[in-house]
Amino acid sequence: MTNKLFAGLAAFASLGASSAYAAQPVDWQMTFQPAATEIMAQIRGFEVYTLWFIIPITLFVLGLLVYVMVKFRAGANPTPSKTSHNTAIEVVWTLGPVVILLAIAIPSFNLLTAQYSPPPADMTIKATGYQWYWGYEYQTENELSFDALMLQESDRADYGKEDVAAYPRLLAVDNEVVVPVGKTVRLLVTAADVLHAFAMPAFGVKMDAVPGRLNETWFKADVEGLYYGQCSELCGKDHAYMPIAIRVVSEEQFDTWLAAAADDVEAANQNLMAAIDTANKSVDVAATVEN
């Protein structure tokens, strides 16, 4: 029930969002990116839910401060009150926060439970952070591993990624991670040198990459498209230049890509992009999950 409430609140909050806000940061953005997974929809819903507490409390405290500063200033009260106890006030300020914290804690525990209770995985991908790029290994029947480096401006034509709106500067990569829509992806995250962090805001995913340790998270993307994230742990001078790009496609397109990528990843990516264009599917950043 709580999860459905959060999803509904997230949909309400996203009514005014345009597709330009999906899957990548934009100038002056003040909210989360539109959700591409059920977990992220619940996170956005929880944000809206907590604002119903935070905003009234903030306004109440501000009003109380102004009231106290005016009513009890030295000019109006040359002889200060010596009242030291007020049972009613002490009961209110003790029970009030307890009730508010419980109202926030219980839904947050439900959300954490959903995040750490993944459904059975349909596939597993291992992501390894390096200084300063990401390496990926698909743990499937067809052995596949490749590196993903930030796309250089001079290489856009070679990769067929001249469209800056779809392949933004500092976010686009040469080889995207490709996953099928509606499938649960188990993600194993580690690092080869220093601390990194794998973050995909539209999926509600952020996991530390620690050398010598394998951390696990998951996602299930509900909308086809191209999604962007970044390393979110300060890892050296080029920390800002190791983006993450995940392309969500149909299951049929994924199977075709996976078979071809075992021999040549770059050629498989080119064919996949051509197939998407042929099917009249936009390569712009993914549309929001709004029903």
PDB file of C-alpha atoms in Angstrom:
ATOM      1  CA  MET A   1       0.000   0.000   0.000  1.00  0.00           C
ATOM      2  CA  THR A   2       2.802   2.401   0.950  1.00  0.00           C
ATOM      3  CA  ASN A   3       4.744   1.658  -2.237  1.00  0.00           C
ATOM      4  CA  LYS A   4       1.652   2.369  -4.378  1.00  0.00           C
ATOM      5  CA  LEU A   5       1.163   5.634  -2.496  1.00  0.00           C
ATOM      6  CA  PHE A   6       4.752   6.687  -3.175  1.00  0.00           C
ATOM      7  CA  ALA A   7       4.453   5.774  -6.859  1.00  0.00           C
ATOM      8  CA  GLY A   8       1.261   7.849  -7.105  1.00  0.00           C
ATOM      9  CA  LEU A   9       2.897  10.815  -5.408  1.00  0.00           C
ATOM     10  CA  ALA A  10       5.854  10.547  -7.780  1.00  0.00           C
ATOM     11  CA  ALA A  11       3.539  10.556 -10.798  1.00  0.00           C
ATOM     12  CA  PHE A  12       1.766  13.641  -9.433  1.00  0.00           C
ATOM     13  CA  ALA A  13       5.094  15.384  -8.886  1.00  0.00           C
ATOM     14  CA  SER A  14       6.180  14.564 -12.436  1.00  0.00           C
ATOM     15  CA  LEU A  15       3.134  15.987 -14.208  1.00  0.00           C
ATOM     16  CA  GLY A  16       4.972  19.131 -15.149  1.00  0.00           C
ATOM     17  CA  ALA A  17       8.214  17.416 -16.095  1.00  0.00           C
ATOM     18  CA  SER A  18       9.242  17.263 -19.720  1.00  0.00           C
ATOM     19  CA  SER A  19      11.326  14.612 -21.418  1.00  0.00           C
ATOM     20  CA  ALA A  20      14.242  17.056 -21.375  1.00  0.00           C
ATOM     21  CA  TYR A  21      14.575  16.336 -17.671  1.00  0.00           C
ATOM     22  CA  ALA A  22      14.917  12.598 -18.148  1.00  0.00           C
ATOM     23  CA  ALA A  23      18.095  10.618 -17.715  1.00  0.00           C
ATOM     24  CA  GLN A  24      20.579  13.468 -17.467  1.00  0.00           C
ATOM     25  CA  PRO A  25      21.120  16.574 -15.339  1.00  0.00           C
ATOM     26  CA  VAL A  26      19.909  19.924 -16.646  1.00  0.00           C
ATOM     27  CA  ASP A  27      20.698  23.505 -15.741  1.00  0.00           C
ATOM     28  CA  TRP A  28      19.030  24.749 -12.553  1.00  0.00           C
ATOM     29  CA  GLN A  29      17.399  21.412 -11.855  1.00  0.00           C
ATOM     30  CA  MET A  30      15.999  21.304  -8.303  1.00  0.00           C
ATOM     31  CA  THR A  31      14.347  17.885  -8.178  1.00  0.00           C
ATOM     32  CA  PHE A  32      15.259  14.271  -8.822  1.00  0.00           C
ATOM     33  CA  GLN A  33      15.476  13.023 -12.368  1.00  0.00           C
ATOM     34  CA  PRO A  34      12.248  11.420 -13.611  1.00  0.00           C
ATOM     35  CA  ALA A  35      11.987   7.784 -12.570  1.00  0.00           C
ATOM     36  CA  ALA A  36      12.848   4.975 -14.964  1.00  0.00           C
ATOM     37  CA  THR A  37      12.396   2.183 -12.416  1.00  0.00           C
ATOM     38  CA  GLU A  38       9.780   1.329  -9.800  1.00  0.00           C
ATOM     39  CA  ILE A  39      12.323   1.883  -7.013  1.00  0.00           C
ATOM     40  CA  MET A  40      13.100   5.385  -8.253  1.00  0.00           C
ATOM     41  CA  ALA A  41       9.362   6.113  -8.490  1.00  0.00           C
ATOM     42  CA  GLN A  42       9.057   5.148  -4.835  1.00  0.00           C
ATOM     43  CA  ILE A  43      12.043   7.346  -3.935  1.00  0.00           C
ATOM     44  CA  ARG A  44      10.431  10.313  -5.673  1.00  0.00           C
ATOM     45  CA  GLY A  45       7.149   9.533  -3.919  1.00  0.00           C
ATOM     46  CA  PHE A  46       8.898   9.399  -0.555  1.00  0.00           C
ATOM     47  CA  GLU A  47      10.460  12.795  -1.295  1.00  0.00           C
ATOM     48  CA  VAL A  48       7.017  14.311  -1.899  1.00  0.00           C
ATOM     49  CA  TYR A  49       5.687  12.580   1.221  1.00  0.00           C
ATOM     50  CA  THR A  50       8.439  13.985   3.464  1.00  0.00           C
ATOM     51  CA  LEU A  51       7.928  17.488   2.077  1.00  0.00           C
ATOM     52  CA  TRP A  52       4.425  17.460   3.622  1.00  0.00           C
ATOM     53  CA  PHE A  53       6.240  17.332   6.976  1.00  0.00           C
ATOM     54  CA  ILE A  54       9.346  19.390   6.233  1.00  0.00           C
ATOM     55  CA  ILE A  55       7.668  22.484   4.782  1.00  0.00           C
ATOM     56  CA  PRO A  56       5.088  22.992   7.600  1.00  0.00           C
ATOM     57  CA  ILE A  57       7.766  22.364  10.248  1.00  0.00           C
ATOM     58  CA  THR A  58      10.125  24.855   8.612  1.00  0.00           C
ATOM     59  CA  LEU A  59       7.413  27.501   8.375  1.00  0.00           C
ATOM     60  CA  PHE A  60       6.303  26.839  11.951  1.00  0.00           C
ATOM     61  CA  VAL A  61       9.841  27.193  13.332  1.00  0.00           C
ATOM     62  CA  LEU A  62      10.398  30.369  11.287  1.00  0.00           C
ATOM     63  CA  GLY A  63       7.138  31.857  12.572  1.00  0.00           C
ATOM     64  CA  LEU A  64       8.022  30.875  16.132  1.00  0.00           C
ATOM     65  CA  LEU A  65      11.431  32.523  15.874  1.00  0.00           C
ATOM     66  CA  VAL A  66       9.930  35.739  14.523  1.00  0.00           C
ATOM     67  CA  TYR A  67       7.254  35.709  17.240  1.00  0.00           C
ATOM     68  CA  VAL A  68       9.826  35.215  20.012  1.00  0.00           C
ATOM     69  CA  MET A  69      12.169  37.876  18.645  1.00  0.00           C
ATOM     70  CA  VAL A  70       9.364  40.444  18.491  1.00  0.00           C
ATOM     71  CA  LYS A  71       7.357  39.628  21.612  1.00  0.00           C
ATOM     72  CA  PHE A  72      10.264  38.931  23.935  1.00  0.00           C
ATOM     73  CA  ARG A  73      12.784  41.497  22.753  1.00  0.00           C
ATOM     74  CA  ALA A  74      14.517  43.571  25.420  1.00  0.00           C
ATOM     75  CA  GLY A  75      12.497  46.697  24.596  1.00  0.00           C
ATOM     76  CA  ALA A  76       9.174  44.928  25.175  1.00  0.00           C
ATOM     77  CA  ASN A  77      10.351  42.887  28.185  1.00  0.00           C
ATOM     78  CA  PRO A  78      12.780  44.866  30.312  1.00  0.00           C
ATOM     79  CA  THR A  79      12.217  42.322  33.087  1.00  0.00           C
ATOM     80  CA  PRO A  80      12.663  38.843  31.597  1.00  0.00           C
ATOM     81  CA  SER A  81      10.390  35.998  32.652  1.00  0.00           C
ATOM     82  CA  LYS A  82      11.840  33.526  35.141  1.00  0.00           C
ATOM     83  CA  THR A  83       9.516  30.683  34.106  1.00  0.00           C
ATOM     84  CA  SER A  84      11.590  27.504  33.972  1.00  0.00           C
ATOM     85  CA  HIS A  85       9.019  24.720  33.547  1.00  0.00           C
ATOM     86  CA  ASN A  86       5.865  24.240  31.506  1.00  0.00           C
ATOM     87  CA  THR A  87       4.551  20.702  31.572  1.00  0.00           C
ATOM     88  CA  ALA A  88       2.198  21.124  28.611  1.00  0.00           C
ATOM     89  CA  ILE A  89       4.932  22.518  26.358  1.00  0.00           C
ATOM     90  CA  GLU A  90       7.380  19.774  27.360  1.00  0.00           C
ATOM     91  CA  VAL A  91       4.806  17.053  26.605  1.00  0.00           C
ATOM     92  CA  VAL A  92       4.024  18.574  23.199  1.00  0.00           C
ATOM     93  CA  TRP A  93       7.629  19.031  22.097  1.00  0.00           C
ATOM     94  CA  THR A  94       8.429  15.465  23.187  1.00  0.00           C
ATOM     95  CA  LEU A  95       5.451  13.616  21.727  1.00  0.00           C
ATOM     96  CA  GLY A  96       5.165  15.761  18.584  1.00  0.00           C
ATOM     97  CA  PRO A  97       8.621  14.887  17.175  1.00  0.00           C
ATOM     98  CA  VAL A  98       8.147  11.233  18.147  1.00  0.00           C
ATOM     99  CA  VAL A  99       4.928  11.001  16.124  1.00  0.00           C
ATOM    100  CA  ILE A 100       6.500  12.826  13.170  1.00  0.00           C
ATOM    101  CA  LEU A 101       9.596  10.628  13.194  1.00  0.00           C
ATOM    102  CA  LEU A 102       7.458   7.484  13.303  1.00  0.00           C
ATOM    103  CA  ALA A 103       5.385   8.743  10.371  1.00  0.00           C
ATOM    104  CA  ILE A 104       8.599   9.195   8.374  1.00  0.00           C
ATOM    105  CA  ALA A 105      10.500   6.147   9.633  1.00  0.00           C
ATOM    106  CA  ILE A 106       7.917   3.470   8.861  1.00  0.00           C
ATOM    107  CA  PRO A 107       7.566   4.349   5.135  1.00  0.00           C
ATOM    108  CA  SER A 108      11.343   4.761   4.848  1.00  0.00           C
ATOM    109  CA  PHE A 109      11.864   1.254   6.227  1.00  0.00           C
ATOM    110  CA  ASN A 110       9.389  -0.070   3.665  1.00  0.00           C
ATOM    111  CA  LEU A 111      11.369   1.651   0.911  1.00  0.00           C
ATOM    112  CA  LEU A 112      14.670   0.246   2.195  1.00  0.00           C
ATOM    113  CA  THR A 113      13.126  -3.206   2.299  1.00  0.00           C
ATOM    114  CA  ALA A 114      12.084  -2.872  -1.349  1.00  0.00           C
ATOM    115  CA  GLN A 115      15.560  -1.684  -2.325  1.00  0.00           C
ATOM    116  CA  TYR A 116      17.290  -4.600  -0.600  1.00  0.00           C
ATOM    117  CA  SER A 117      14.787  -7.287  -1.634  1.00  0.00           C
ATOM    118  CA  PRO A 118      15.446  -7.741  -5.355  1.00  0.00           C
ATOM    119  CA  PRO A 119      13.409 -10.144  -7.468  1.00  0.00           C
ATOM    120  CA  PRO A 120      15.255 -13.065  -9.091  1.00  0.00           C
ATOM    121  CA  ALA A 121      17.872 -11.692 -11.469  1.00  0.00           C
ATOM    122  CA  ASP A 122      17.495 -12.209 -15.208  1.00  0.00           C
ATOM    123  CA  MET A 123      21.131 -11.294 -15.850  1.00  0.00           C
ATOM    124  CA  THR A 124      24.285 -10.188 -14.042  1.00  0.00           C
ATOM    125  CA  ILE A 125      26.720  -7.439 -15.001  1.00  0.00           C
ATOM    126  CA  LYS A 126      29.950  -6.646 -13.179  1.00  0.00           C
ATOM    127  CA  ALA A 127      31.056  -2.995 -13.201  1.00  0.00           C
ATOM    128  CA  THR A 128      34.656  -2.174 -12.272  1.00  0.00           C
ATOM    129  CA  GLY A 129      35.804   1.375 -11.653  1.00  0.00           C
ATOM    130  CA  TYR A 130      39.228   2.447 -12.875  1.00  0.00           C
ATOM    131  CA  GLN A 131      41.074   5.751 -12.907  1.00  0.00           C
ATOM    132  CA  TRP A 132      39.170   7.041 -14.856  1.00  0.00           C
ATOM    133  CA  TYR A 133      36.699   4.878 -16.726  1.00  0.00           C
ATOM    134  CA  TRP A 134      34.407   1.902 -16.212  1.00  0.00           C
ATOM    135  CA  GLY A 135      34.877  -1.687 -17.287  1.00  0.00           C
ATOM    136  CA  TYR A 136      31.912  -4.040 -17.729  1.00  0.00           C
ATOM    137  CA  GLU A 137      31.642  -7.809 -17.769  1.00  0.00           C
ATOM    138  CA  TYR A 138      28.453  -9.591 -18.790  1.00  0.00           C
ATOM    139  CA  GLN A 139      28.143 -12.871 -16.933  1.00  0.00           C
ATOM    140  CA  THR A 140      26.196 -14.637 -19.671  1.00  0.00           C
ATOM    141  CA  GLU A 141      26.713 -17.646 -21.926  1.00  0.00           C
ATOM    142  CA  ASN A 142      28.351 -15.366 -24.471  1.00  0.00           C
ATOM    143  CA  GLU A 143      31.460 -14.019 -22.758  1.00  0.00           C
ATOM    144  CA  LEU A 144      31.526 -10.268 -23.103  1.00  0.00           C
ATOM    145  CA  SER A 145      33.619  -7.560 -21.504  1.00  0.00           C
ATOM    146  CA  PHE A 146      34.491  -4.037 -22.607  1.00  0.00           C
ATOM    147  CA  ASP A 147      35.541  -0.647 -21.305  1.00  0.00           C
ATOM    148  CA  ALA A 148      33.469   2.529 -21.498  1.00  0.00           C
ATOM    149  CA  LEU A 149      35.358   5.806 -21.758  1.00  0.00           C
ATOM    150  CA  MET A 150      34.000   9.297 -22.008  1.00  0.00           C
ATOM    151  CA  LEU A 151      33.346  10.232 -25.635  1.00  0.00           C
ATOM    152  CA  GLN A 152      35.841  12.776 -26.912  1.00  0.00           C
ATOM    153  CA  GLU A 153      34.455  15.613 -29.002  1.00  0.00           C
ATOM    154  CA  SER A 154      36.767  14.713 -31.871  1.00  0.00           C
ATOM    155  CA  ASP A 155      35.386  11.146 -31.949  1.00  0.00           C
ATOM    156  CA  ARG A 156      31.685  11.950 -32.261  1.00  0.00           C
ATOM    157  CA  ALA A 157      31.549  11.398 -36.021  1.00  0.00           C
ATOM    158  CA  ASP A 158      33.384   8.080 -35.766  1.00  0.00           C
ATOM    159  CA  TYR A 159      30.788   6.741 -33.338  1.00  0.00           C
ATOM    160  CA  GLY A 160      27.796   8.351 -35.054  1.00  0.00           C
ATOM    161  CA  LYS A 161      27.027  10.443 -31.979  1.00  0.00           C
ATOM    162  CA  GLU A 162      26.981  13.991 -33.285  1.00  0.00           C
ATOM    163  CA  ASP A 163      23.608  14.731 -31.638  1.00  0.00           C
ATOM    164  CA  VAL A 164      24.647  16.558 -28.473  1.00  0.00           C
ATOM    165  CA  ALA A 165      21.108  16.438 -27.076  1.00  0.00           C
ATOM    166  CA  ALA A 166      21.133  12.642 -27.100  1.00  0.00           C
ATOM    167  CA  TYR A 167      24.857  12.294 -26.372  1.00  0.00           C
ATOM    168  CA  PRO A 168      25.726  15.202 -24.047  1.00  0.00           C
ATOM    169  CA  ARG A 169      29.213  16.521 -23.569  1.00  0.00           C
ATOM    170  CA  LEU A 170      30.965  14.938 -20.567  1.00  0.00           C
ATOM    171  CA  LEU A 171      28.211  12.309 -20.230  1.00  0.00           C
ATOM    172  CA  ALA A 172      28.292  10.345 -23.494  1.00  0.00           C
ATOM    173  CA  VAL A 173      30.587   7.317 -23.719  1.00  0.00           C
ATOM    174  CA  ASP A 174      32.021   5.286 -26.559  1.00  0.00           C
ATOM    175  CA  ASN A 175      30.365   2.012 -25.483  1.00  0.00           C
ATOM    176  CA  GLU A 176      27.118   2.071 -23.526  1.00  0.00           C
ATOM    177  CA  VAL A 177      25.954  -0.712 -21.241  1.00  0.00           C
ATOM    178  CA  VAL A 178      23.015  -2.367 -23.030  1.00  0.00           C
ATOM    179  CA  VAL A 179      20.221  -4.078 -21.078  1.00  0.00           C
ATOM    180  CA  PRO A 180      16.740  -5.351 -21.969  1.00  0.00           C
ATOM    181  CA  VAL A 181      13.680  -3.441 -20.814  1.00  0.00           C
ATOM    182  CA  GLY A 182      11.621  -4.971 -18.020  1.00  0.00           C
ATOM    183  CA  LYS A 183      14.369  -7.372 -16.923  1.00  0.00           C
ATOM    184  CA  THR A 184      15.985  -7.481 -13.490  1.00  0.00           C
ATOM    185  CA  VAL A 185      19.707  -6.753 -13.744  1.00  0.00           C
ATOM    186  CA  ARG A 186      21.963  -7.809 -10.894  1.00  0.00           C
ATOM    187  CA  LEU A 187      24.871  -5.367 -10.725  1.00  0.00           C
ATOM    188  CA  LEU A 188      28.163  -6.292  -9.070  1.00  0.00           C
ATOM    189  CA  VAL A 189      30.281  -3.228  -8.338  1.00  0.00           C
ATOM    190  CA  THR A 190      33.968  -3.096  -7.473  1.00  0.00           C
ATOM    191  CA  ALA A 191      37.100  -1.026  -8.165  1.00  0.00           C
ATOM    192  CA  ALA A 192      40.610  -1.837  -9.335  1.00  0.00           C
ATOM    193  CA  ASP A 193      42.532   1.045  -7.795  1.00  0.00           C
ATOM    194  CA  VAL A 194      40.793   3.619  -5.553  1.00  0.00           C
ATOM    195  CA  LEU A 195      37.266   4.251  -4.311  1.00  0.00           C
ATOM    196  CA  HIS A 196      34.660   4.951  -6.979  1.00  0.00           C
ATOM    197  CA  ALA A 197      30.840   4.927  -6.926  1.00  0.00           C
ATOM    198  CA  PHE A 198      28.392   3.705  -9.552  1.00  0.00           C
ATOM    199  CA  ALA A 199      25.448   6.111  -9.676  1.00  0.00           C
ATOM    200  CA  MET A 200      22.473   6.078 -12.053  1.00  0.00           C
ATOM    201  CA  PRO A 201      19.969   8.665 -10.726  1.00  0.00           C
ATOM    202  CA  ALA A 202      17.046   7.718 -12.988  1.00  0.00           C
ATOM    203  CA  PHE A 203      17.276   4.129 -11.704  1.00  0.00           C
ATOM    204  CA  GLY A 204      17.612   5.038  -8.026  1.00  0.00           C
ATOM    205  CA  VAL A 205      20.987   3.265  -7.963  1.00  0.00           C
ATOM    206  CA  LYS A 206      24.127   4.388  -6.163  1.00  0.00           C
ATOM    207  CA  MET A 207      26.700   1.865  -4.972  1.00  0.00           C
ATOM    208  CA  ASP A 208      30.276   2.312  -3.763  1.00  0.00           C
ATOM    209  CA  ALA A 209      33.026   0.611  -5.754  1.00  0.00           C
ATOM    210  CA  VAL A 210      35.651  -0.522  -3.246  1.00  0.00           C
ATOM    211  CA  PRO A 211      38.945  -2.200  -4.213  1.00  0.00           C
ATOM    212  CA  GLY A 212      39.000  -5.813  -3.070  1.00  0.00           C
ATOM    213  CA  ARG A 213      35.282  -5.837  -2.290  1.00  0.00           C
ATOM    214  CA  LEU A 214      32.262  -6.822  -4.372  1.00  0.00           C
ATOM    215  CA  ASN A 215      29.116  -4.802  -3.642  1.00  0.00           C
ATOM    216  CA  GLU A 216      25.767  -5.773  -5.095  1.00  0.00           C
ATOM    217  CA  THR A 217      22.745  -3.779  -6.234  1.00  0.00           C
ATOM    218  CA  TRP A 218      20.034  -4.175  -8.885  1.00  0.00           C
ATOM    219  CA  PHE A 219      17.646  -2.365 -11.184  1.00  0.00           C
ATOM    220  CA  LYS A 220      14.799  -3.083 -13.586  1.00  0.00           C
ATOM    221  CA  ALA A 221      14.312  -0.363 -16.189  1.00  0.00           C
ATOM    222  CA  ASP A 222      10.712   0.061 -17.316  1.00  0.00           C
ATOM    223  CA  VAL A 223      11.248   2.412 -20.264  1.00  0.00           C
ATOM    224  CA  GLU A 224      13.512   2.047 -23.285  1.00  0.00           C
ATOM    225  CA  GLY A 225      16.004   4.836 -23.812  1.00  0.00           C
ATOM    226  CA  LEU A 226      19.444   6.144 -22.990  1.00  0.00           C
ATOM    227  CA  TYR A 227      20.260   6.953 -19.373  1.00  0.00           C
ATOM    228  CA  TYR A 228      23.254   8.744 -17.880  1.00  0.00           C
ATOM    229  CA  GLY A 229      25.030   8.661 -14.550  1.00  0.00           C
ATOM    230  CA  GLN A 230      28.492   9.413 -13.210  1.00  0.00           C
ATOM    231  CA  CYS A 231      31.085   8.270 -10.722  1.00  0.00           C
ATOM    232  CA  SER A 232      29.970   9.763  -7.404  1.00  0.00           C
ATOM    233  CA  GLU A 233      33.058   9.233  -5.262  1.00  0.00           C
ATOM    234  CA  LEU A 234      36.008  11.623  -5.524  1.00  0.00           C
ATOM    235  CA  CYS A 235      38.651   9.414  -7.128  1.00  0.00           C
ATOM    236  CA  GLY A 236      41.346  11.710  -8.466  1.00  0.00           C
ATOM    237  CA  LYS A 237      41.980  14.454 -10.991  1.00  0.00           C
ATOM    238  CA  ASP A 238      39.698  13.009 -13.700  1.00  0.00           C
ATOM    239  CA  HIS A 239      36.840  12.068 -11.391  1.00  0.00           C
ATOM    240  CA  ALA A 240      34.497  14.334 -13.367  1.00  0.00           C
ATOM    241  CA  TYR A 241      35.288  12.524 -16.598  1.00  0.00           C
ATOM    242  CA  MET A 242      34.121   8.955 -16.003  1.00  0.00           C
ATOM    243  CA  PRO A 243      30.420   8.961 -16.924  1.00  0.00           C
ATOM    244  CA  ILE A 244      28.057   5.986 -16.996  1.00  0.00           C
ATOM    245  CA  ALA A 245      25.656   5.357 -19.879  1.00  0.00           C
ATOM    246  CA  ILE A 246      23.033   2.610 -19.993  1.00  0.00           C
ATOM    247  CA  ARG A 247      20.937   1.961 -23.082  1.00  0.00           C
ATOM    248  CA  VAL A 248      17.656   0.130 -22.423  1.00  0.00           C
ATOM    249  CA  VAL A 249      16.297  -1.693 -25.476  1.00  0.00           C
ATOM    250  CA  SER A 250      13.735  -4.352 -26.337  1.00  0.00           C
ATOM    251  CA  GLU A 251      14.565  -7.954 -25.497  1.00  0.00           C
ATOM    252  CA  GLU A 252      14.868  -8.844 -29.177  1.00  0.00           C
ATOM    253  CA  GLN A 253      17.280  -5.982 -29.828  1.00  0.00           C
ATOM    254  CA  PHE A 254      19.299  -6.944 -26.765  1.00  0.00           C
ATOM    255  CA  ASP A 255      19.645 -10.580 -27.836  1.00  0.00           C
ATOM    256  CA  THR A 256      20.828  -9.488 -31.279  1.00  0.00           C
ATOM    257  CA  TRP A 257      23.288  -7.013 -29.777  1.00  0.00           C
ATOM    258  CA  LEU A 258      24.658  -9.508 -27.246  1.00  0.00           C
ATOM    259  CA  ALA A 259      25.362 -12.120 -29.908  1.00  0.00           C
ATOM    260  CA  ALA A 260      27.135  -9.588 -32.134  1.00  0.00           C
ATOM    261  CA  ALA A 261      29.011  -7.860 -29.294  1.00  0.00           C
ATOM    262  CA  ALA A 262      30.836 -11.080 -28.414  1.00  0.00           C
ATOM    263  CA  ASP A 263      32.829 -10.581 -31.624  1.00  0.00           C
ATOM    264  CA  ASP A 264      32.887  -6.785 -32.000  1.00  0.00           C
ATOM    265  CA  VAL A 265      31.351  -4.436 -29.426  1.00  0.00           C
ATOM    266  CA  GLU A 266      31.691  -1.270 -31.473  1.00  0.00           C
ATOM    267  CA  ALA A 267      30.118  -2.838 -34.574  1.00  0.00           C
ATOM    268  CA  ALA A 268      27.295  -4.251 -32.438  1.00  0.00           C
ATOM    269  CA  ASN A 269      26.659  -0.788 -30.996  1.00  0.00           C
ATOM    270  CA  GLN A 270      26.549   0.753 -34.477  1.00  0.00           C
ATOM    271  CA  ASN A 271      24.076  -1.888 -35.639  1.00  0.00           C
ATOM    272  CA  LEU A 272      21.940  -1.384 -32.545  1.00  0.00           C
ATOM    273  CA  MET A 273      21.792   2.369 -33.099  1.00  0.00           C
ATOM    274  CA  ALA A 274      20.823   1.782 -36.723  1.00  0.00           C
ATOM    275  CA  ALA A 275      18.096  -0.671 -35.681  1.00  0.00           C
ATOM    276  CA  ILE A 276      16.674   1.864 -33.220  1.00  0.00           C
ATOM    277  CA  ASP A 277      16.610   4.548 -35.909  1.00  0.00           C
ATOM    278  CA  THR A 278      14.989   2.162 -38.364  1.00  0.00           C
ATOM    279  CA  ALA A 279      12.274   1.324 -35.852  1.00  0.00           C
ATOM    280  CA  ASN A 280      11.588   5.071 -35.496  1.00  0.00           C
ATOM    281  CA  LYS A 281      12.595   5.036 -31.847  1.00  0.00           C
ATOM    282  CA  SER A 282      14.143   8.180 -30.520  1.00  0.00           C
ATOM    283  CA  VAL A 283      17.722   8.081 -29.277  1.00  0.00           C
ATOM    284  CA  ASP A 284      17.028  11.142 -27.213  1.00  0.00           C
ATOM    285  CA  VAL A 285      17.323  10.699 -23.455  1.00  0.00           C
ATOM    286  CA  ALA A 286      14.606   8.415 -22.142  1.00  0.00           C
ATOM    287  CA  ALA A 287      11.056   9.578 -21.580  1.00  0.00           C
ATOM    288  CA  THR A 288       9.721   9.826 -18.056  1.00  0.00           C
ATOM    289  CA  VAL A 289       7.726   7.040 -16.484  1.00  0.00           C
ATOM    290  CA  GLU A 290       4.339   8.723 -16.383  1.00  0.00           C
ATOM    291  CA  ASN A 291       0.979   6.989 -16.692  1.00  0.00           C
TER     292      ASN A 291
END
